[in-house]
Short mmCIF file of C-alpha atoms and ligand atoms in Angstrom, two decimals:
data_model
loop_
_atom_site.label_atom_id
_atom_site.label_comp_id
_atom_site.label_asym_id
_atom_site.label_seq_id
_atom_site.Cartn_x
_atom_site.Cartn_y
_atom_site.Cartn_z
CA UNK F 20 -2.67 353.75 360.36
CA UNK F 21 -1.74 350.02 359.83
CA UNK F 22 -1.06 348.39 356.93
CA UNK F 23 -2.52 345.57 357.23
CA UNK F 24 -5.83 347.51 357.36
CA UNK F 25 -4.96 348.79 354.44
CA UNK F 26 -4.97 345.53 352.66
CA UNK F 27 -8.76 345.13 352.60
CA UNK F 28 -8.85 341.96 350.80
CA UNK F 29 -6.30 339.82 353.53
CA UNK F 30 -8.29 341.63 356.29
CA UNK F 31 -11.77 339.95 354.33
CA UNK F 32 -9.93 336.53 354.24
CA UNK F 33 -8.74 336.49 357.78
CA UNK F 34 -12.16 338.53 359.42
CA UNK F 35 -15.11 337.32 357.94
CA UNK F 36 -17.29 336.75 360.81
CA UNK F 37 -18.19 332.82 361.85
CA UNK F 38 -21.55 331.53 361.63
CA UNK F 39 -21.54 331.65 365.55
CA UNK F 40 -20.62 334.97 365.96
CA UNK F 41 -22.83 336.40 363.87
CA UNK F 42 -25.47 334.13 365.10
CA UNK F 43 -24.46 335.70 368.73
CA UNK F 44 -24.35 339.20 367.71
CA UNK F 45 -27.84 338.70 366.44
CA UNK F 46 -29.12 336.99 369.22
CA UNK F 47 -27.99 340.35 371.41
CA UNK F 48 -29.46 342.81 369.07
CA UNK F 49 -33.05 341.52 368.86
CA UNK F 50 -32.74 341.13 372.46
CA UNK F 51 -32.15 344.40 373.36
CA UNK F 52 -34.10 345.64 370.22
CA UNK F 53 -37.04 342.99 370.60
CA UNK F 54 -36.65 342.74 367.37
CA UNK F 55 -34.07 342.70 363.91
CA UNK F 56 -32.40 346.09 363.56
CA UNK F 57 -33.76 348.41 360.92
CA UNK F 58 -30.82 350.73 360.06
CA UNK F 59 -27.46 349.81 360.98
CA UNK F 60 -23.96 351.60 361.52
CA UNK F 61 -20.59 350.61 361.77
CA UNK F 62 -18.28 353.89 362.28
CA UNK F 63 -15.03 351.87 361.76
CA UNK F 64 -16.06 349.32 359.04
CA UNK F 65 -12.97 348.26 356.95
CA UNK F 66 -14.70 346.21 354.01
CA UNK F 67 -18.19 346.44 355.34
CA UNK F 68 -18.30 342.67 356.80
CA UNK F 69 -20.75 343.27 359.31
CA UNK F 70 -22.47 345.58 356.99
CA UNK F 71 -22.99 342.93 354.82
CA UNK F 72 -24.31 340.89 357.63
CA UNK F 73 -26.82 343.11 358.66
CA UNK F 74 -28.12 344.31 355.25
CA UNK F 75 -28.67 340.62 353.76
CA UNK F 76 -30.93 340.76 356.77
CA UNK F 77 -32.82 343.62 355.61
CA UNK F 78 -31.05 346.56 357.37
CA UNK F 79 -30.41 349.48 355.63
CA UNK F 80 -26.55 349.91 356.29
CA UNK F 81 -24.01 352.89 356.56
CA UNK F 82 -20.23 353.23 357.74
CA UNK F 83 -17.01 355.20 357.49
CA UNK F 84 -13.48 354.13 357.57
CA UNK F 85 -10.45 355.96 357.65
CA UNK F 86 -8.72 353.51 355.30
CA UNK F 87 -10.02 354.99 351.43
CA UNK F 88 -8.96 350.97 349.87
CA UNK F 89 -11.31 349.47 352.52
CA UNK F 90 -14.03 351.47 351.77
CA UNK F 91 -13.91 351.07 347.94
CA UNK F 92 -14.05 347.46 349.05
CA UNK F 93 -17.21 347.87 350.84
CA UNK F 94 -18.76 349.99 348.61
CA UNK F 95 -18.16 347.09 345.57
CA UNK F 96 -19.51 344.53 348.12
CA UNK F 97 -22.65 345.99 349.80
CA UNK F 98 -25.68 346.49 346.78
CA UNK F 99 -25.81 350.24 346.39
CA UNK F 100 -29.42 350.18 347.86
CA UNK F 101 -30.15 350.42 351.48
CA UNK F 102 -26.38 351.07 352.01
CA UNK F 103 -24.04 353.92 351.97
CA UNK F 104 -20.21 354.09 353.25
CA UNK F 105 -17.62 356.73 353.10
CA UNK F 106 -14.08 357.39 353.85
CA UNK F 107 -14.25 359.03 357.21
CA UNK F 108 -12.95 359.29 361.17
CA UNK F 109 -15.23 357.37 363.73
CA UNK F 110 -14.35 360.09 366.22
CA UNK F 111 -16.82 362.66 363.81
CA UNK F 112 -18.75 359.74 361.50
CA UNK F 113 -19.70 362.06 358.03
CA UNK F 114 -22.92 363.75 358.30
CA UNK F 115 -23.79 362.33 355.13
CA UNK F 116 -24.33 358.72 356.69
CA UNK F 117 -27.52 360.07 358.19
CA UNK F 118 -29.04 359.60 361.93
CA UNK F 119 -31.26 357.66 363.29
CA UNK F 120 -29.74 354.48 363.43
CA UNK F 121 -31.42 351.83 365.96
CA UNK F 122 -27.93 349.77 366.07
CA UNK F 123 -24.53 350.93 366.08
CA UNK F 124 -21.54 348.27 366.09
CA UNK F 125 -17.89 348.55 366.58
CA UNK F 126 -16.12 345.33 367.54
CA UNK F 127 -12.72 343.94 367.91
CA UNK F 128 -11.76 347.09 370.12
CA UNK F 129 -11.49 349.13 367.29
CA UNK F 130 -12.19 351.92 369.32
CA UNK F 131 -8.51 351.01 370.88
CA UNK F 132 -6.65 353.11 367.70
CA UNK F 133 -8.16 356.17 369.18
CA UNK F 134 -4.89 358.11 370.36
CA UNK F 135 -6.41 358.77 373.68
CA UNK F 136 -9.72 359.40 375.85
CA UNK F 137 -10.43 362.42 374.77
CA UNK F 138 -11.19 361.14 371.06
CA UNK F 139 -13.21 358.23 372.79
CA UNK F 140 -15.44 361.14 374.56
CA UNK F 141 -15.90 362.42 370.96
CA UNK F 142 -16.67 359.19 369.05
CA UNK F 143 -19.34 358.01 372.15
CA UNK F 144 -21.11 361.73 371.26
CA UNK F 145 -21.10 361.27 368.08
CA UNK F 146 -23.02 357.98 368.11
CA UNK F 147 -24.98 358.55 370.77
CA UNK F 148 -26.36 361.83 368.32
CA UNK F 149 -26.76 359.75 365.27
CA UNK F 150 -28.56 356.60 367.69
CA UNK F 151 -32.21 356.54 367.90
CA UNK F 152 -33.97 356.83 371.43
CA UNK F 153 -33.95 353.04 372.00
CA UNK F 154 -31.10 352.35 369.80
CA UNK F 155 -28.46 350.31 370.95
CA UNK F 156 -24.50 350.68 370.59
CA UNK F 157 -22.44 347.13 370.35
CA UNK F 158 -18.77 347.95 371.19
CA UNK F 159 -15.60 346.28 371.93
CA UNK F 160 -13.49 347.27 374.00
CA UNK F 161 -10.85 346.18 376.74
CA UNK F 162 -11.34 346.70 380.68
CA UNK F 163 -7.57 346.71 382.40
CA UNK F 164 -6.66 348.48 385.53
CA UNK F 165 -3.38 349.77 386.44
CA UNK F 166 -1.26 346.83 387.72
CA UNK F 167 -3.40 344.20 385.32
CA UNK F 168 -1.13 342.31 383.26
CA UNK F 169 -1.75 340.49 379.72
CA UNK F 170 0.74 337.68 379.13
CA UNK F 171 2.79 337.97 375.68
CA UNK F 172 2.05 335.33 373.10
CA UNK F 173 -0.23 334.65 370.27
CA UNK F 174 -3.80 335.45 370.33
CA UNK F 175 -4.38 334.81 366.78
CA UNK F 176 -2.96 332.56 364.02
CA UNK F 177 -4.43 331.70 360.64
CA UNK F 178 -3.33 330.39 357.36
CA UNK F 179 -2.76 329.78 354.74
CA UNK F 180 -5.83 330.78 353.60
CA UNK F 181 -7.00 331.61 349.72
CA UNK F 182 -7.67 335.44 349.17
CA UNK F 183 -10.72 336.23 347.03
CA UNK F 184 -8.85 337.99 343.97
CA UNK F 185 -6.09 335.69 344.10
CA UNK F 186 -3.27 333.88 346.21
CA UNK F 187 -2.74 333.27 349.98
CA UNK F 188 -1.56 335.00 352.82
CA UNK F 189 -1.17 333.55 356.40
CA UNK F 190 -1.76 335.62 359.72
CA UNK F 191 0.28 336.00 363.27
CA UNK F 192 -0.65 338.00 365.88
CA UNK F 193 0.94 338.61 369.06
CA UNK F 194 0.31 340.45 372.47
CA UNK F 195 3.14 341.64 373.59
CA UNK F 196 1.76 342.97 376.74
CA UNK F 197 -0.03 346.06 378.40
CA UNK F 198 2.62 348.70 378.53
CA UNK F 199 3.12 349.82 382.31
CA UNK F 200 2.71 353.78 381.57
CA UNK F 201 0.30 353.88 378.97
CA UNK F 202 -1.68 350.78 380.15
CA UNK F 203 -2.10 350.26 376.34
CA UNK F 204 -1.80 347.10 374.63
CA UNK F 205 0.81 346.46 372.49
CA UNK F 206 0.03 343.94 369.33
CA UNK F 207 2.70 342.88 366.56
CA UNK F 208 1.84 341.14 363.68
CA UNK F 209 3.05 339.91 360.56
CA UNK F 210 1.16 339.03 357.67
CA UNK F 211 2.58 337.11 354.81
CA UNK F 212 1.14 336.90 350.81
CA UNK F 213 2.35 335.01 348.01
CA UNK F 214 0.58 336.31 344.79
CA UNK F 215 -1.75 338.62 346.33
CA UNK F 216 -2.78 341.36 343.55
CA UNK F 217 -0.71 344.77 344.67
CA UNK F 218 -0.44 343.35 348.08
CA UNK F 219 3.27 343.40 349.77
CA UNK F 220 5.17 339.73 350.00
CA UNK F 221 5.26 340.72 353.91
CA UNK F 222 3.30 342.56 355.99
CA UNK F 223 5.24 343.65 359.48
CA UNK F 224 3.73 346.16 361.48
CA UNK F 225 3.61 346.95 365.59
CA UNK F 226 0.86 349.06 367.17
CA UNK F 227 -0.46 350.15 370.82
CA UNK F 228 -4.39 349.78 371.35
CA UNK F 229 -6.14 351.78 373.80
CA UNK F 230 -7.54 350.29 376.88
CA UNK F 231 -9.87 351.28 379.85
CA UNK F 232 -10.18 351.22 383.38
CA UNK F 233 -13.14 351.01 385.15
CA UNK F 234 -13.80 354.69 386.35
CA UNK F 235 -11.92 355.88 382.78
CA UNK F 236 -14.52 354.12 380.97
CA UNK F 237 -17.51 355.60 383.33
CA UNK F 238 -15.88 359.31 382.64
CA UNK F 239 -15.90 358.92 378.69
CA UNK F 240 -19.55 357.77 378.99
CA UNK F 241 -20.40 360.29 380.91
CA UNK F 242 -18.59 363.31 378.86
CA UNK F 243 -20.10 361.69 375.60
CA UNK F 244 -23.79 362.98 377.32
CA UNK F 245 -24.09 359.51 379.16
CA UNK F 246 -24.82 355.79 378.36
CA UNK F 247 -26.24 352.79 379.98
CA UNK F 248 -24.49 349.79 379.86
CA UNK F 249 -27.46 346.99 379.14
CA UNK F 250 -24.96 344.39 378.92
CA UNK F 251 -21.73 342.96 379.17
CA UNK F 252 -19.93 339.94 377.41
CA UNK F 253 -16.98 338.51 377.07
CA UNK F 254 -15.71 338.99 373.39
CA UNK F 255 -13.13 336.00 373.42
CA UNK F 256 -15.56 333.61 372.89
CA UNK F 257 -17.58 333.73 369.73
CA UNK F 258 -20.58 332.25 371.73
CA UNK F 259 -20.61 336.08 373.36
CA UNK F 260 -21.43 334.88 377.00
CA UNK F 261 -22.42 337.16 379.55
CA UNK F 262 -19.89 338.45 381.79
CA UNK F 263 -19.49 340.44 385.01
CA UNK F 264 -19.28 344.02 383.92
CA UNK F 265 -16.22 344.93 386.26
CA UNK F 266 -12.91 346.19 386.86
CA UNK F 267 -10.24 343.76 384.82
CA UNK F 268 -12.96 341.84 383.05
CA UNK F 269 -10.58 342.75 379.88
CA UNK F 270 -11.97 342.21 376.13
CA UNK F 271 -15.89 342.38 375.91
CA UNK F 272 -18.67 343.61 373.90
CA UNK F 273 -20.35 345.86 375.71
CA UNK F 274 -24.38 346.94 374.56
CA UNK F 275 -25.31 350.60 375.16
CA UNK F 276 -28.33 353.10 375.12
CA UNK F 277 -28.26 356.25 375.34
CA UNK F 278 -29.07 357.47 378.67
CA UNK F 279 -27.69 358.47 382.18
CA UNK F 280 -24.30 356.18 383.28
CA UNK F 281 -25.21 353.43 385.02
CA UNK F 282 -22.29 351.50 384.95
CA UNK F 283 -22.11 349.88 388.65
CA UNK F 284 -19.37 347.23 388.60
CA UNK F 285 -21.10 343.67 389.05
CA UNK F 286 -19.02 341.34 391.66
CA UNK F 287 -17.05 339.02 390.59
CA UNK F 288 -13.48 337.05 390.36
CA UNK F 289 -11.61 338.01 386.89
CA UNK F 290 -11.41 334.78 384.61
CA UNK F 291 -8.47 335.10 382.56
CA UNK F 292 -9.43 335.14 379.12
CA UNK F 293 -8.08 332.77 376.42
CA UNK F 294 -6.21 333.96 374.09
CA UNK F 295 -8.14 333.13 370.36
CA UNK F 296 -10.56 335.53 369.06
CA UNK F 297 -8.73 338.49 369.48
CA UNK F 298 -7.29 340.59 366.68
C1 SAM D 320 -10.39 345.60 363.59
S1 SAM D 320 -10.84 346.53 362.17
C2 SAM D 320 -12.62 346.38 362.25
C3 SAM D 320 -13.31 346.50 360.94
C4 SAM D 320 -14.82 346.19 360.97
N1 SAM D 320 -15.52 347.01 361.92
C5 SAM D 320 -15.04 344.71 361.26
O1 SAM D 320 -15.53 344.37 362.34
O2 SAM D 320 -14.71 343.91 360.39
C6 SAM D 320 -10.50 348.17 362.68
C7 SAM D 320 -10.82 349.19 361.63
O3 SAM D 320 -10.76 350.48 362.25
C8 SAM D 320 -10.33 351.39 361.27
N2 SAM D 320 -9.95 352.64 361.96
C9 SAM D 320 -8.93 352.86 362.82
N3 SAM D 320 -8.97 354.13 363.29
C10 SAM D 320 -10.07 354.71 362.73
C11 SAM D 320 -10.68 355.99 362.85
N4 SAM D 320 -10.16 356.96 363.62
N5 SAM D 320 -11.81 356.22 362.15
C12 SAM D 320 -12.35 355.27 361.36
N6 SAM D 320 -11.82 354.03 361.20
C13 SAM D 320 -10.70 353.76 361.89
C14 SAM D 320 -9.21 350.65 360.57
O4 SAM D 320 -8.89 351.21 359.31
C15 SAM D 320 -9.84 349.25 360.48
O5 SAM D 320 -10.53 349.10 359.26
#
């Protein structure tokens, strides 16, 4: 697991979501909703940011994480009513965070640190059994095909900024490129702190995130007991515009329901995406 994750109080200063974003993600939830969610899960939720989010707005909240110092953090942020999170793998989500929920959300391709498509499979069934019959899943994710290329460089840069519980850190982030044989993404990133409470002076770390082609992506929907894809749009923009759901259309948020695959790709020239609001 990374490090940096680990460090749930740099990951707070760096990732707590824009007004816009959250503005957008709302905007797609009552759309698809028709109205604010009532209970809301986020199977990979670090400090509970988007927990937060949602419960301020009423929602009762829940979410696992594998990282244990995350979750203590979102367990001392979210008010103990309405909200529940627990260390745990989003591939089997603890029982314990209940069912029913009429909005899942998983941004940021988190899903990308599965270790392959098989543990997808099982994360999409396991939501898709704790979703209610209209519920909707909001999930990031990266659409490459064999031969796609992502150019190295920086996709994100921040700092320094102040770190709630003292001192400041700055952020780097670099693509280094989809690997050829694994069509993964590789990301390096370093992550420096002065004065950061138990935090390391430097954080160095390098990791390979999942991604998905096309007809990969329509066989893990349809072995998690099938989804429709309501919606598809283009998560390097925090405006969250709608986007062509096709082949190459590379890092979106993509809104599903339970229900049989329909997943045709839309037509469409790629637009290459810039390279700022991805972690
Ligand atoms: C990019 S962060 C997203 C955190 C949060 N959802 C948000 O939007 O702020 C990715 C998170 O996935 C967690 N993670 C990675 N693999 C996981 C797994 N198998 N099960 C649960 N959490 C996992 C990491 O610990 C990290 O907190």
């Amino acid at each position: 697991m990374q490090a940096f994750y680990s460090q749930s109080a740099l990951y707070s200063a760096f990732f707590e979501p824009s007004e816009e974003i959250r503005g957008s993600i709302d905007r797609l939830v009552r759309r698809h909703l028709r109205r604010a969610p009532r209970r809301v899960l986020d199977p990979a939720c670090g400090p509970g940011l988007w927990l937060e989010h949602f419960q301020r707005a009423g929602a009762e909240v829940a979410g696992c994480d594998l990282e244990e110092r995350a979750i203590a953090l979102a367990a001392k942020r979210l008010p103990k009513r309405g909200s529940k999170v627990l260390v745990g793998d989003m591939r089997r989500p603890p029982d314990e965070l209940g069912t029913d929920f009429d909005c899942a959300i998983n941004l940021d391709n988190s899903v990308g640190h599965l270790a392959d498509y098989m543990d997808v499979a099982e994360h999409l069934a396991s939501i898709r059994r704790r979703l209610s019959p209209r519920g909707v899943y909001l999930l990031g994710l990266a659409l490459r095909e064999d031969g796609d290329t992502i150019d190295a460089g920086v996709v994100f840069e921040r700092g320094p900024v102040d770190v709630a519980g003292g001192g400041f850190a700055a952020l780097r982030t670099e693509s280094l490129g989809l690997q050829p044989t694994t069509r993964c993404e590789r990301i390096r990133q370093i992550a420096i702190t002065a004065n950061v409470p138990d935090t390391p002076a430097v954080i160095a770390e390098q990791y390979d995130l999942l991604t998905f082609t096309f007809a990969m992506l329509r066989d893990v929907l349809a072995a998690a007991g099938g989804f429709e894809v309501l919606g598809c749009h283009d998560a390097t923009d925090e405006s969250l515009p709608e986007k062509a759901f096709r082949k190459s259309a590379g890092d979106v948020v993509l809104v599903l329901r339970a229900g049989a695959v329909r997943a045709r790709a839309a037509r469409g020239s790629a637009k290459k995406r810039p390279a700022s609001r991805r972690r």
